[in-house]
Amino acid sequence: MEIIILGATRGALYSVIAVGFVLVFSVGGILNLAHGTYYMLGAYMTYIFYSLVFQGSSTAWLLLSIICAIGVVALFSCLVYSILLRKHVESLTYVMVMTLALALFVSEIMALLFGVSGSSVPSLIEGSASILSVKVLNQQLLLLPMALVILPSLWFFLKKTRMGQGIDAVAQQRDGAILMGVNADRALIVTYGLSASMAATAGVMVAPISSVVPEMWLFPLIKAFAIAILGGMGSILGAVIASFLLGYAEVFTCFMFSEHLSEMVALVLIVLVLVFRPSGILGKKDRMNR
Amino acid sequence: MMKRQVLVLFRNESPAALSILAAGFLFGLMSDNYFYIEVMMLAAIYAIFTMSWDILTGYTHELNFGFALFVGGAGYISGLANLHLGLPPYLTITIGALVTGLVGILIGYLTLRLKGPYFAMVTMAVAAILYKTSYLLHQYTGGEEGISGLGNLTPDPRYDFLIVWGITTIVYLLLRGYAGSRHGHILKAIRADENVAQCCGINTAYHKIETFALSGFLGGIGGGLFAHTQMQIGPTMLSGYISVIIVLLAIIGGMGTIVGPLIGAISLHLLNDYLRVVEGYRIVIYSGILILLVYLAPHGIFNLQILKKSKTLSFLLLGRRRTG
Amino acid sequence: MIQLQAIEMKKRFDGLLALSGLSFEVHSAEILGIIGPNGAGKTTAFNCLTGFTRLDGGSVLLDGQNLGRKKPYQIVNLGLSRTWQLVRPFFGMKVIEALQIPTFCRRVKNNSFDQTEVQERIYKVAGQLSLADKLQDTVDNLNQGQLRLLDIARALMVYPKVLLLDEPFSGLSHFEINKISATVKNLNQDGLTVVIIEHRLRELMKLVQKVVVVNFGQKIAEGTPQEVVQNPEVTKAYLGKEGEKIEIP
């Protein structure tokens, strides 16, 4: 029973992280290794706004800090894209190296400013609930509605709005979309910002449960990787399904074996899937050859 | 006869690289400043890492993002063999390098089909698995502390330095020779178009695996040297940080030149060391500078168009270009 | 003597039958043309012959030897060489370097006495394809026609028994087509077997001795250029109706 609930919250968290990662890859071919950094920055910015800027202590202030944090991360990511990435976005090597170097850089800055020991952010909802005799933190449960709000609205954005349809078109057929008059560059920057703010949202939601430390960018990045590969690297639906698969697989390993081993699940999955079934478990083969 | 062959070996070499290597030797023989000898030794070890990374990634553009696997893997193997079996360093370094060479063959074989981001991801993940394993097996590997108290190469740091610098020179000449030979040409053909290279009757899979093995072997030698000259090896050498630093140093130097990664690694490592004057901010400033350099010269300093256009500069830095 | 034989080649892509039992044979020192409408399976046939696509059924024999599960590079070493529909030269190299790559294969080593002979062959092949004065140029600076010639030169470097040309005329001017035609004819007179896929029928028909017409992954007609253009099946495949003739000069 515990496995079901914990797996679901974990899957929900992962899906919000990974969908953005996959979206940026399919729209711009960008393998954004700084994705985890935006997650980390989401958490840090909440801490900065709540404890240092507003110095408030009510939930309202916390909510405001969260909104500011996500906004700042979105702005920052757009700056990163337009200053650092835009010029050489075609070069895979450049993008990977640049984003990873950036991730290290930001994490070192955070270590310098706030130390490596961790800063804490209060929960939106304190306390815990018992569901079917399983005790779960409220903040953790909050992850489920978060995913339930974000994912459908993302879908709505991509399918129903003009901007979103443009992004979707670029993801499916880049050249075709450009010929049809979609501004691919603008589609990419919007996607990049969107994906970063989704990662930041996830970071904000997790901040109260796990401590906010400079290394926290690595963990979501590896999960996003594994999920993207498991889901076939291009499909958002695949990513969502893969998120929950990974979430359950990890919780299961954690219960059966140990906490440490569950951290390996994602890594081993990356290697196994890529070596034996490079198209992903849920993906189509032709995605690989593009 | 012998003498002539040696001369041929040097004839096409980059004067810049040769003079830096020679200057290093002189420095090692003359200087009494053991602190700087240590610094230069580490710089040379980094140069071994970046050059052996470059032979695979620079020449085939298959981005190896997990070079820590070879470096740290060989470091741990030779460290453990030294500590528990009491084997002398020259033997453990060889064993470590042979193992990583074999691992290179294995990974090369398994990841042959993968291209671009997928290859990068798999190398990254394999290195990360080893990193995590070093924590899981902490009773053997010392977990976060790593293992220390390893035997040193020689009792005198000066001899250590000369050995390391000598090996760096050998690795440099070996890789330049390899890259200038038919093997290197074939790698460039694979980089341009693998299918067409196959149409030339070339077993491209074999050549990629061969290069992977060479890259792993030489990287492993570097890792072993690191373990025995620093007399310790920790999980940092297995971490993503070291992989990224190697990639950054090699890219800033200039991928696919061997000279670039050599000079890039040495000079940037010295810069890193110089930044000790602002110790608290060192890593931030250092990584900031690296990012700036990648941003300004994404193909690396030795691949800048200005250098290629000027005949003198390109000869001085890259050596004679062999054709025919 | 039959040199290259395709027997009942079958290939399926995601439910689409690209080759449904295509058979044909090429006699040594012959120039064979393969024609057919777009999507008929011509390039798939080439990919299957050269090992880039694995056959679902049927087999390919080169001088009686089955090429079944052989890898592309092994097939090249047996003497079957090809060019690509879209030119794929080694960008970033000099022409002479690009022509050097094929000399590293086993077949060239077996066929040449020493390194000087290999070097001489580069100059000879480059001369045959009028690239002799371009050897020191960078591949990136060649025009479309020269790239086409380079691609053929590269394929010739490996001492092929059979040369497969995939649309060698596409995108070229009349002058360039004539040049390539003349070269192919010369090579053929020296004993090289050539198979050409081509859409430019007028130019092709002047060059080849035999034509195989492919449609829906099958051979629908075969014969001399004259016979083929008079075949009503062929006109139907190309024009969608019967009764009209394809003109050849």
CSV table of N, CA, C and O in Angstrom, one decimal, chain B residues 9 13 55 167-181 214 217-218 258:
chain,number,residue,atom,x,y,z
B,9,LEU,N,59.7,11.0,-36.6
B,9,LEU,CA,58.7,11.1,-35.6
B,9,LEU,C,58.4,12.6,-35.2
B,9,LEU,O,57.3,13.0,-35.0
B,13,GLU,N,55.8,17.4,-36.0
B,13,GLU,CA,55.2,17.8,-34.7
B,13,GLU,C,55.1,19.3,-34.6
B,13,GLU,O,55.8,20.1,-35.2
B,55,ILE,N,41.3,11.7,-28.5
B,55,ILE,CA,41.5,10.7,-29.6
B,55,ILE,C,40.2,10.1,-30.0
B,55,ILE,O,39.9,9.9,-31.1
B,167,ILE,N,55.9,10.2,-19.5
B,167,ILE,CA,54.8,9.5,-20.0
B,167,ILE,C,53.8,10.4,-20.8
B,167,ILE,O,53.3,10.0,-21.8
B,168,THR,N,53.7,11.7,-20.3
B,168,THR,CA,52.8,12.6,-21.0
B,168,THR,C,53.4,12.8,-22.4
B,168,THR,O,52.7,12.8,-23.4
B,169,THR,N,54.7,13.0,-22.5
B,169,THR,CA,55.3,13.1,-23.8
B,169,THR,C,55.1,11.9,-24.7
B,169,THR,O,54.7,12.1,-25.9
B,170,ILE,N,55.3,10.7,-24.1
B,170,ILE,CA,55.0,9.5,-24.9
B,170,ILE,C,53.6,9.5,-25.4
B,170,ILE,O,53.3,9.2,-26.6
B,171,VAL,N,52.7,9.7,-24.5
B,171,VAL,CA,51.2,9.7,-24.8
B,171,VAL,C,51.0,10.7,-26.0
B,171,VAL,O,50.3,10.4,-26.9
B,172,TYR,N,51.6,11.9,-25.8
B,172,TYR,CA,51.4,12.9,-26.9
B,172,TYR,C,51.9,12.4,-28.2
B,172,TYR,O,51.1,12.4,-29.2
B,173,LEU,N,53.1,11.9,-28.2
B,173,LEU,CA,53.7,11.5,-29.5
B,173,LEU,C,52.9,10.3,-30.1
B,173,LEU,O,52.6,10.2,-31.3
B,174,LEU,N,52.5,9.4,-29.2
B,174,LEU,CA,51.8,8.2,-29.6
B,174,LEU,C,50.4,8.6,-30.3
B,174,LEU,O,50.1,8.2,-31.4
B,175,LEU,N,49.7,9.5,-29.6
B,175,LEU,CA,48.4,9.9,-30.1
B,175,LEU,C,48.5,10.7,-31.4
B,175,LEU,O,47.7,10.6,-32.3
B,176,ARG,N,49.6,11.6,-31.4
B,176,ARG,CA,49.8,12.3,-32.7
B,176,ARG,C,50.1,11.4,-33.8
B,176,ARG,O,49.6,11.5,-34.9
B,177,GLY,N,50.9,10.4,-33.5
B,177,GLY,CA,51.2,9.4,-34.6
B,177,GLY,C,50.0,8.7,-35.0
B,177,GLY,O,49.7,8.5,-36.2
B,178,TYR,N,49.2,8.2,-34.0
B,178,TYR,CA,48.0,7.5,-34.3
B,178,TYR,C,47.0,8.4,-35.2
B,178,TYR,O,46.5,7.9,-36.2
B,179,ALA,N,46.9,9.6,-34.7
B,179,ALA,CA,45.9,10.5,-35.5
B,179,ALA,C,46.4,10.8,-36.9
B,179,ALA,O,45.6,11.0,-37.8
B,180,GLY,N,47.7,10.8,-37.0
B,180,GLY,CA,48.3,11.1,-38.4
B,180,GLY,C,48.3,9.9,-39.3
B,180,GLY,O,48.5,10.0,-40.5
B,181,SER,N,48.2,8.7,-38.7
B,181,SER,CA,48.3,7.5,-39.5
B,181,SER,C,46.9,7.2,-40.1
B,181,SER,O,46.0,8.0,-40.0
B,214,LEU,N,41.9,2.3,-26.9
B,214,LEU,CA,43.1,3.1,-26.7
B,214,LEU,C,42.9,4.3,-25.8
B,214,LEU,O,43.6,4.6,-24.9
B,217,PHE,N,42.6,3.0,-22.3
B,217,PHE,CA,43.9,2.5,-21.8
B,217,PHE,C,44.7,3.7,-21.3
B,217,PHE,O,45.2,3.7,-20.2
B,218,LEU,N,44.9,4.7,-22.2
B,218,LEU,CA,45.7,5.8,-21.9
B,218,LEU,C,45.1,6.6,-20.8
B,218,LEU,O,45.8,7.1,-19.9
B,258,ILE,N,44.8,17.1,-30.5
B,258,ILE,CA,45.7,16.5,-29.5
B,258,ILE,C,46.6,17.6,-28.9
B,258,ILE,O,46.7,17.7,-27.7
